[in-house]
Coordinates of C-alpha atoms in Angstrom, one line a residue:
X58 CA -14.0 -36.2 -11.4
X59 CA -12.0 -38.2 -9.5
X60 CA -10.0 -41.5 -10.5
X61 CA -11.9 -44.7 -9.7
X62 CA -10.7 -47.0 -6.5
X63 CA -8.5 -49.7 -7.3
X64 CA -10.2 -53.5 -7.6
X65 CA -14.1 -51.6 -8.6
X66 CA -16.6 -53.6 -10.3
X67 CA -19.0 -50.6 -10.9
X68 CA -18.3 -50.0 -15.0
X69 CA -18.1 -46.0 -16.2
X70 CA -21.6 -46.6 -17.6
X71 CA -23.1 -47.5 -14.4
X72 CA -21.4 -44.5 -13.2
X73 CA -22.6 -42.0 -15.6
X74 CA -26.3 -44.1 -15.5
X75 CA -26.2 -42.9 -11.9
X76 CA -26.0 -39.5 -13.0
X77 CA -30.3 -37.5 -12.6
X78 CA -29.9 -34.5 -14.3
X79 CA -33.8 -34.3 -13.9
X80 CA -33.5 -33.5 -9.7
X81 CA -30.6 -30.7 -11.0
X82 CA -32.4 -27.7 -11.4
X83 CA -28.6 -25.9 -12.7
X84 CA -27.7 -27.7 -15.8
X85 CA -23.7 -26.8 -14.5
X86 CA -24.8 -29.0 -11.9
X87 CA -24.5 -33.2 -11.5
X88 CA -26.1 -34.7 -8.8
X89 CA -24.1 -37.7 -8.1
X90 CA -25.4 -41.0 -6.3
X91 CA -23.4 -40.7 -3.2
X92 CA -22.9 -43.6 -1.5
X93 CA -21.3 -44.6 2.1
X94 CA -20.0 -48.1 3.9
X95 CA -18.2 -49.3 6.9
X96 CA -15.6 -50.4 4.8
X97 CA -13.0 -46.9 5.4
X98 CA -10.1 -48.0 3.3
X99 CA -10.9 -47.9 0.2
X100 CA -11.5 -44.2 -1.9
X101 CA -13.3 -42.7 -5.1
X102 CA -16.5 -42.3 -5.8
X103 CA -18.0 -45.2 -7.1
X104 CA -16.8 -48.0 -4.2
X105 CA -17.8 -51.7 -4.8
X106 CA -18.8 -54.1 -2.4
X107 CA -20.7 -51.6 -0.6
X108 CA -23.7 -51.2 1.2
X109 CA -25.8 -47.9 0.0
X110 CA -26.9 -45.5 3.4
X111 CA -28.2 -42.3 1.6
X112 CA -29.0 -41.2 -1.6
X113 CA -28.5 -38.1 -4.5
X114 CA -26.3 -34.6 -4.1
X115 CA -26.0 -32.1 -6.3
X116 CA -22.5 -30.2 -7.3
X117 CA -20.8 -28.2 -9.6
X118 CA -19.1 -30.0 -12.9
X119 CA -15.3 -31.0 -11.4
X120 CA -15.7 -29.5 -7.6
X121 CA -16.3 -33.9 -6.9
X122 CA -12.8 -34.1 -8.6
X123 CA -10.8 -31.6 -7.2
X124 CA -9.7 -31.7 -3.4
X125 CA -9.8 -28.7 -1.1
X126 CA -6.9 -26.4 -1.8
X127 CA -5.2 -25.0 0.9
X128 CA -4.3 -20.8 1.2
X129 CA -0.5 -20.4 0.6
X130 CA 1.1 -19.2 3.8
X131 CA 1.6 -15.5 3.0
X132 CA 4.4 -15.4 5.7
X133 CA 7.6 -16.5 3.6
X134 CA 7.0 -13.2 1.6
X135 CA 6.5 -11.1 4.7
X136 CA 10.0 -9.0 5.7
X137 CA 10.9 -7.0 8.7
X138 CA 12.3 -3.9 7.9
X139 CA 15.0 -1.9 10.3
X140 CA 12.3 0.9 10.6
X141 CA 9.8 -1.5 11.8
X142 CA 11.3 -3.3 14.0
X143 CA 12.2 -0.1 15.5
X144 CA 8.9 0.7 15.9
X145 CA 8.2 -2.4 17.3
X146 CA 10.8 -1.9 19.8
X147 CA 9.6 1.7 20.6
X148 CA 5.7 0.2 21.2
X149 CA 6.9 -2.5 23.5
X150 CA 8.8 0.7 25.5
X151 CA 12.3 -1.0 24.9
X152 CA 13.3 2.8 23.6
X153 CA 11.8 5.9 23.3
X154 CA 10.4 7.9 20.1
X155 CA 13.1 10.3 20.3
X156 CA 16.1 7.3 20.1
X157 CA 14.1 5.9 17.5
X158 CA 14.7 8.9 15.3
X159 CA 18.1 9.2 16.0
X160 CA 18.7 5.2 15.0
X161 CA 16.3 6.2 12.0
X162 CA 19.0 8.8 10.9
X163 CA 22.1 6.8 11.2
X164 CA 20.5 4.4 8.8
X165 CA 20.1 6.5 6.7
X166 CA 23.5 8.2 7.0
X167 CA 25.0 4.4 6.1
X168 CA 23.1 3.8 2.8
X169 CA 24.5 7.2 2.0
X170 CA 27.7 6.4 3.1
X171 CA 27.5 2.6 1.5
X172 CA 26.5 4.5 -2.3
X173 CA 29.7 6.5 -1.9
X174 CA 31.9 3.7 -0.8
X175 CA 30.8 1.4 -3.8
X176 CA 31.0 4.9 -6.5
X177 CA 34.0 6.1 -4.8
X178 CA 36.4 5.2 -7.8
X179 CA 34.0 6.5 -10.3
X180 CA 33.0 9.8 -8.6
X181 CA 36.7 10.4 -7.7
X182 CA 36.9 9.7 -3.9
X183 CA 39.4 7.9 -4.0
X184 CA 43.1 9.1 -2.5
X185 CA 44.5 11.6 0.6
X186 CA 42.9 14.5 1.2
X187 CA 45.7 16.2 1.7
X188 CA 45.3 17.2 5.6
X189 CA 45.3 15.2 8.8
X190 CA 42.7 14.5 11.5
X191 CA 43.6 15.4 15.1
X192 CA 45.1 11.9 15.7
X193 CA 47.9 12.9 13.0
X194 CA 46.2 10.4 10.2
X195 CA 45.7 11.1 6.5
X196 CA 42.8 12.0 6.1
X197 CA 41.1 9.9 2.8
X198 CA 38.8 11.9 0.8
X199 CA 35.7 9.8 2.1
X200 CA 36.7 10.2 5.3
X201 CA 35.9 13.9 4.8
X202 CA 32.8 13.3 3.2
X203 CA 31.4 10.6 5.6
X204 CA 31.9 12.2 8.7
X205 CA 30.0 15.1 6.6
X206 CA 27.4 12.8 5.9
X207 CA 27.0 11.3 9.4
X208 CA 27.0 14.6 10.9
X209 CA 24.1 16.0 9.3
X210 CA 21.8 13.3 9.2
X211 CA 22.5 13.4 12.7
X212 CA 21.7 17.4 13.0
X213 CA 19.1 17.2 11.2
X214 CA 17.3 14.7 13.4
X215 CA 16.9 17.1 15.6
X216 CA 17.3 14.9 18.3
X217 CA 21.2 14.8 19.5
X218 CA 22.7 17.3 21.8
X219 CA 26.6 16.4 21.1
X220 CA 28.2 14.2 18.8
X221 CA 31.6 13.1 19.1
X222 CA 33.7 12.1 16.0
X223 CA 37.0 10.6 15.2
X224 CA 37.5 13.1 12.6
X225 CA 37.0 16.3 14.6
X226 CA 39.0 18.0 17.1
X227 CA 36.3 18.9 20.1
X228 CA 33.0 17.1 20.5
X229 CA 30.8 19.4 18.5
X230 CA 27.3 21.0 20.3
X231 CA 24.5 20.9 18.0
X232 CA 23.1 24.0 16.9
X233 CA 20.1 25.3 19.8
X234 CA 17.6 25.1 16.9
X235 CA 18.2 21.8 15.8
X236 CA 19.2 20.2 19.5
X237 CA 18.1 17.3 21.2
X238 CA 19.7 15.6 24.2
X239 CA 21.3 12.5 22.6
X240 CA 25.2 12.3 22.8
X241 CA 26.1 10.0 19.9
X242 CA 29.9 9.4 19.1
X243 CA 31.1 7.5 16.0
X244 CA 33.9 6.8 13.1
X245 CA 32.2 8.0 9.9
X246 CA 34.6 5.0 8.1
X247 CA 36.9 2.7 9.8
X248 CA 39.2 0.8 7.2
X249 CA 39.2 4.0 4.9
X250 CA 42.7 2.8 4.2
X251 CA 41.1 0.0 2.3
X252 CA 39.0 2.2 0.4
X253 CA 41.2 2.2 -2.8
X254 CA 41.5 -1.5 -2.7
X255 CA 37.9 -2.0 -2.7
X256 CA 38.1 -3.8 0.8
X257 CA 35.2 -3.7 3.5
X258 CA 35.2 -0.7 5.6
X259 CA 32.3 0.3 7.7
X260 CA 31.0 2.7 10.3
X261 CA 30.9 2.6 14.1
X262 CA 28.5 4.6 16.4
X263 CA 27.5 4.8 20.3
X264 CA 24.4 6.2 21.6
X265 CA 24.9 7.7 25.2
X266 CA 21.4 8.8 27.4
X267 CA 21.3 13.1 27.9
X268 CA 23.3 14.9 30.3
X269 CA 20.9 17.1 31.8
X270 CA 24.4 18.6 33.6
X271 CA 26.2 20.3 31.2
X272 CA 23.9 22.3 28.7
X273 CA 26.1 23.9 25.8
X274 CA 24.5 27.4 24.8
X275 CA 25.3 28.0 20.9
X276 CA 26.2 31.3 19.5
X277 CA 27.5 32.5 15.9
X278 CA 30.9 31.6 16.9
X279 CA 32.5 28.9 14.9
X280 CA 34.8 27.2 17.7
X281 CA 33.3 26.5 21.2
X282 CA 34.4 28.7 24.2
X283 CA 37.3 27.4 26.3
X284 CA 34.2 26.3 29.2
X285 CA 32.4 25.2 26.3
X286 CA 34.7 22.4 25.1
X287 CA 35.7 22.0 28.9
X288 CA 31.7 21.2 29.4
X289 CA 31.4 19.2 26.5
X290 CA 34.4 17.0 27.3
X291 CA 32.9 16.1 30.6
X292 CA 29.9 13.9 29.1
X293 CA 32.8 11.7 28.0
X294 CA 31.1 8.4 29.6
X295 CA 31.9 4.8 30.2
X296 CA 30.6 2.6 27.7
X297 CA 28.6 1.1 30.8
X298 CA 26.3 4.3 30.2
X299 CA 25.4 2.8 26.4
X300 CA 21.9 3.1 25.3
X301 CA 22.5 1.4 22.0
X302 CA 25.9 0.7 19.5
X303 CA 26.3 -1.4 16.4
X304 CA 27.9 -0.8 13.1
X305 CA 27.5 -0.7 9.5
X306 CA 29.9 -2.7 7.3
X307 CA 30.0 -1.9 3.7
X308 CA 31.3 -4.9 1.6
X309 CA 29.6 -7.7 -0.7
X310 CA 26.2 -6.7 1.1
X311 CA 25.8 -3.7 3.3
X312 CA 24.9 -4.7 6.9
X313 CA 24.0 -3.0 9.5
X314 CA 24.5 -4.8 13.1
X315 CA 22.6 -2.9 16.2
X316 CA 21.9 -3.7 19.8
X317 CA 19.6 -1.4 22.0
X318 CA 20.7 -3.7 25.3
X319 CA 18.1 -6.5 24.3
X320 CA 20.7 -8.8 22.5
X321 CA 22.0 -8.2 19.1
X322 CA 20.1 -8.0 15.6
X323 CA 21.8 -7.7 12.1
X324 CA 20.1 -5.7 9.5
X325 CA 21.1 -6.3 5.3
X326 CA 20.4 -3.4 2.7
X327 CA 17.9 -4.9 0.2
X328 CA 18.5 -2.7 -2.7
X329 CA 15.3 -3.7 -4.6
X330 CA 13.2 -1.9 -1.7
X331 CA 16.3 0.5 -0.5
X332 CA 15.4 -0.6 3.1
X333 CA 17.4 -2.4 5.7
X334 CA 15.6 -6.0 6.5
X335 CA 16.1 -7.9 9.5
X336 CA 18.3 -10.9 8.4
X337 CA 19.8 -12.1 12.1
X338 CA 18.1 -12.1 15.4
X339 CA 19.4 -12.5 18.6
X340 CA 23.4 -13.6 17.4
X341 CA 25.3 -15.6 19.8
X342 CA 29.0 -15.2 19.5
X343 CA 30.8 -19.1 19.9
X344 CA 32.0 -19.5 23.5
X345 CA 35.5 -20.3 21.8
X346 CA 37.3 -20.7 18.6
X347 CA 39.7 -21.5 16.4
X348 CA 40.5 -17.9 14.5
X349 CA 42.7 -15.0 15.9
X350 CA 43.0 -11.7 13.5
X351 CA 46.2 -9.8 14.8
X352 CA 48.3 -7.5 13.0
X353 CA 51.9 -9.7 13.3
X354 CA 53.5 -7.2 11.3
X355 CA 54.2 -5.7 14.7
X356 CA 55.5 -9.2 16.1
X357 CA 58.4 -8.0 17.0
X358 CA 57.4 -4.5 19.3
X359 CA 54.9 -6.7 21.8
X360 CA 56.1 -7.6 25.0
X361 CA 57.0 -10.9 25.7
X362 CA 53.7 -12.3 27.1
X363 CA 51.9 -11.1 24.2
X364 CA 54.5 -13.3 22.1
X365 CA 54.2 -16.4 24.0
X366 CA 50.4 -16.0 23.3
X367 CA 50.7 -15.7 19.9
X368 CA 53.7 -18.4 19.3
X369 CA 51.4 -20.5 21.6
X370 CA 47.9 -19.9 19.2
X371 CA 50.6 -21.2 16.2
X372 CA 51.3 -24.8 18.2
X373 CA 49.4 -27.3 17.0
X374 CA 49.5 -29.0 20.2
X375 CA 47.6 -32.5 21.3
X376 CA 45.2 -32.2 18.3
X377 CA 47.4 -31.3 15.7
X378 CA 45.4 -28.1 14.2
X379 CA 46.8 -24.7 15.4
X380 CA 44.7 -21.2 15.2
X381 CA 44.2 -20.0 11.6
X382 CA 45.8 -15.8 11.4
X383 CA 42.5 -13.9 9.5
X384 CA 42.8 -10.4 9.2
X385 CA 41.5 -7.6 7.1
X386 CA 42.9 -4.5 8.6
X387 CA 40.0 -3.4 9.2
X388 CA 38.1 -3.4 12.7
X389 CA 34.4 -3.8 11.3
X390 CA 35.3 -6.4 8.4
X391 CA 37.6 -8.3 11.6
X392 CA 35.2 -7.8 14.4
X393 CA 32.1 -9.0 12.1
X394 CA 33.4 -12.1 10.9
X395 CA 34.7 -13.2 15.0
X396 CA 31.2 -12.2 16.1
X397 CA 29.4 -15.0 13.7
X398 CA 32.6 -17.8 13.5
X399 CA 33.8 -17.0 17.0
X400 CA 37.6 -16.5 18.2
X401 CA 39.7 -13.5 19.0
X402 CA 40.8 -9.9 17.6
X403 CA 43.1 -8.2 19.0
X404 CA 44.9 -4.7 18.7
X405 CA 47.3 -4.4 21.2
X406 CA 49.9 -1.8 22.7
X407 CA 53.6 -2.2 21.6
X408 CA 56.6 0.4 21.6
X409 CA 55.4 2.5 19.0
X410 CA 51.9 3.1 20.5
X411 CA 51.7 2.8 24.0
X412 CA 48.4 2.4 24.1
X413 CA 47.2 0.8 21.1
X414 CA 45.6 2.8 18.3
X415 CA 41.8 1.8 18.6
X416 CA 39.8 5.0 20.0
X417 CA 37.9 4.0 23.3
X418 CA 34.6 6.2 22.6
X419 CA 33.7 5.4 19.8
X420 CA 35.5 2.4 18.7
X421 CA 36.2 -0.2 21.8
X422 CA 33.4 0.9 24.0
X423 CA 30.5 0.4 21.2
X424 CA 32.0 -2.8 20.1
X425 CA 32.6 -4.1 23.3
X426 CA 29.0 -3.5 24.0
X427 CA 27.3 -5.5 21.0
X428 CA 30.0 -8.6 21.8
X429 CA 28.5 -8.7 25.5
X430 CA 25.5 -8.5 24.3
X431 CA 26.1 -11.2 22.0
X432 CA 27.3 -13.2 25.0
X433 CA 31.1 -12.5 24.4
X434 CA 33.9 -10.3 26.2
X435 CA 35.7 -7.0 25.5
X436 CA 39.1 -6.4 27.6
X437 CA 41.8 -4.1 27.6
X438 CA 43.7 -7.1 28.7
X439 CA 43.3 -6.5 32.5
X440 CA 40.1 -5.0 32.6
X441 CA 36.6 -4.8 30.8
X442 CA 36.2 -2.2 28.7
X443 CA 33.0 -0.8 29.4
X444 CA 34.2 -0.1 33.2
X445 CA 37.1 2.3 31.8
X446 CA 36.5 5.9 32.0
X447 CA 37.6 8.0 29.3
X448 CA 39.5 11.0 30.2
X449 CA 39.8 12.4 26.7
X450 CA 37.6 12.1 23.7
X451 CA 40.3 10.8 21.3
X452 CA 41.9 8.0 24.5
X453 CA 43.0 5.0 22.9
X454 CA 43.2 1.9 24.6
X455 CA 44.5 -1.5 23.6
X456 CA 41.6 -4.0 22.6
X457 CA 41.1 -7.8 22.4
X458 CA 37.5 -8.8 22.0
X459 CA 35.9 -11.8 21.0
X460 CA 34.3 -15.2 22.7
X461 CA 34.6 -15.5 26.0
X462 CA 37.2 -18.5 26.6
X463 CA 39.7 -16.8 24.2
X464 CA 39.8 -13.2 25.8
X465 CA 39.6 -14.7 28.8
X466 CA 42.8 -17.5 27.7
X467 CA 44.9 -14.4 26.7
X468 CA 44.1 -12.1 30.0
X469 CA 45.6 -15.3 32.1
X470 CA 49.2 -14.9 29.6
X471 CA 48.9 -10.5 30.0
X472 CA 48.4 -11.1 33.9

């Protein structure tokens, strides 16, 4: 029942005498001399000084007390899964079933990829394979068994044509019987190098639209024909030609950051449901900031423009706080971090590597890709790096990528 209105005359025996069980037929019931006045500020049943309009009402024991309840919003519980909000994507005709599977399958290729990354000292994976990859790297034991991975969740789908990866030779045609059209390119595990230090490391992937023009015919053979790898080497594209890109960094939590060309969403491996849940929508990197990630180890083989930029970054200038130097070494863990604090990365050429050691395909052009679409910039230094057209498969290009006013500060020192 409720609590009776401050300053009340009426007694708790009047208010109990008021009480006719008699006109009750439910003996669970009260009927409770209601009664109403002009006066609205005072509350409580019983209300002194006044004036009586109607008369008896019946009710359960308690409901007089107790004040209406209301339902508990059922929406803080309520998560978005990566394979819903591809199907949301795919209803509103933002992408096609058939890309939807393929995105489907390279999710699932990462939570493989992450469970080996964080048992890799236990189950052994740790260390050099003992062979190189065309690029003249050791090759780390995952890298081996990722680009394994990556490759036949991607078969499998039965949805891409040619996939491209940093650990083969030749772009490799899918088999006729499990073929789609999709071209998708990727590194299996950028930062393997980290691998034994338990440092983030992650993979990077490009989705390109078919190329009705150069149709690879399989056969029992285990190496393409000379015409065959001269066919496949041809749907080399600019990154302008990108239907989707993102990347999947494996460290504290394993996240997985996509854009389909509608702005850029970040996706976190719950492991309690083994799903990828939508944890960031629509990130916007800074327009500037304060954090460059170089490797200046190599100080001393850049050209001299380069160095003035970076001696520059280390002034404190006017307001007395110069850049702070973050870097991991590795391009997803690097990248990642400047796309949600803002600033610069950089890779550039120097005397040992002419041309930087960052792959275009499947490296640059993807990341470059999700920072526009994040409303930042991707340059070679002279030019953006979705216009350049790769020539090879394994082209490397230098790479500085980041907000907007920073690329943009160190193209005017390059020029």
């Amino acid at each position: 029942m409720a609590a009776l209105g401050a300053g009340t005359t009426t007694s708790i025996k009047n208010l109990f005498s008021s009480l006719s069980p008699s006109k009750c037929p439910n003996p669970l019931q009260l009927c409770i001399t209601e009664s109403k006045s002009s006066s609205s500020h005072h509350s409580g049943i019983v209300r002194g000084q006044r004036r009586v309009v109607s008369g008896v009402r019946c009710t359960a024991v308690g409901a007089a007390a107790e004040p209406e309840t209301k339902k508990r919003s059922t929406n803080k519980f309520e998560i978005q899964t990566l394979t819903g909000w591809l199907l949301k994507q795919e209803q509103a005709g933002v992408i096609d079933a058939e890309l939807t599977i393929v995105l489907s399958s390279i999710s699932l290729a990462c939570k493989q990829i992450a469970s080996l990354v964080q048992r890799a000292g236990i189950s052994n994976l740790t260390g050099v394979q003992g062979a190189t990859n065309i690029q003249g790297e050791d090759q780390k034991k995952l890298d081996v068994v990722s680009n394994e991975v990556f490759s036949n969740c991607l078969r499998s789908s039965g949805r891409t044509g040619i996939i491209a990866s940093e650990e083969e030779d030749v772009p490799v045609a899918v088999e006729e019987s499990y073929s789609g059209n999709y071209i998708v390119v990727f590194d299996p595990l950028d930062g393997s190098s980290n691998i034994d230090a338990a440092v983030s490391t992650g993979s990077i992937f490009g989705i390109y639209s078919p190329n009705d023009e150069c149709i690879v015919q399989s056969d029992d053979e285990d190496e393409l024909t000379t015409e065959e790898q001269r066919c496949v080497i041809n749907v080399c594209q600019p990154g302008n030609n990108l239907l989707a890109a993102g990347y999947c960094m494996y460290s504290s939590s394993v996240i997985f950051v996509l854009t389909i060309g509608k702005g850029v969403f970040s996706f976190t491996l719950d492991p309690m449901y083994g799903e990828f849940v939508l944890t960031q929508e629509n990130i916007q990197i800074p327009r500037a900031g304060k954090i460059y990630s170089f490797n200046e180890g190599n100080y001393q083989l850049w050209d001299d423009k380069l160095k003035k930029y970076m001696d520059d970054l280390k002034d404190p200038g006017p307001s007395g706080k110069p850049y702070s130097a973050r870097y991991i070494g590795s391009l997803v863990g690097d990248f990642h971090r400047t796309l949600l604090y803002g600033g610069i990365y950089g890779y550039p050429r120097d005397k040992k590597s002419k041309n930087g050691k960052l792959r275009l395909l499947y490296e640059c052009a993807p990341m470059s890709f999700i920072v526009e679409q994040a409303g930042g910039k991707g340059s070679d230094g002279h030019h953006r790096v979705l216009d350049i057209q790769p020539t090879e498969i394994h082209q490397r290009v230098p790479l500085y990528i980041g907000s907007v006013e920073e690329v943009e500060k160190l193209e005017k020192y390059l020029a």
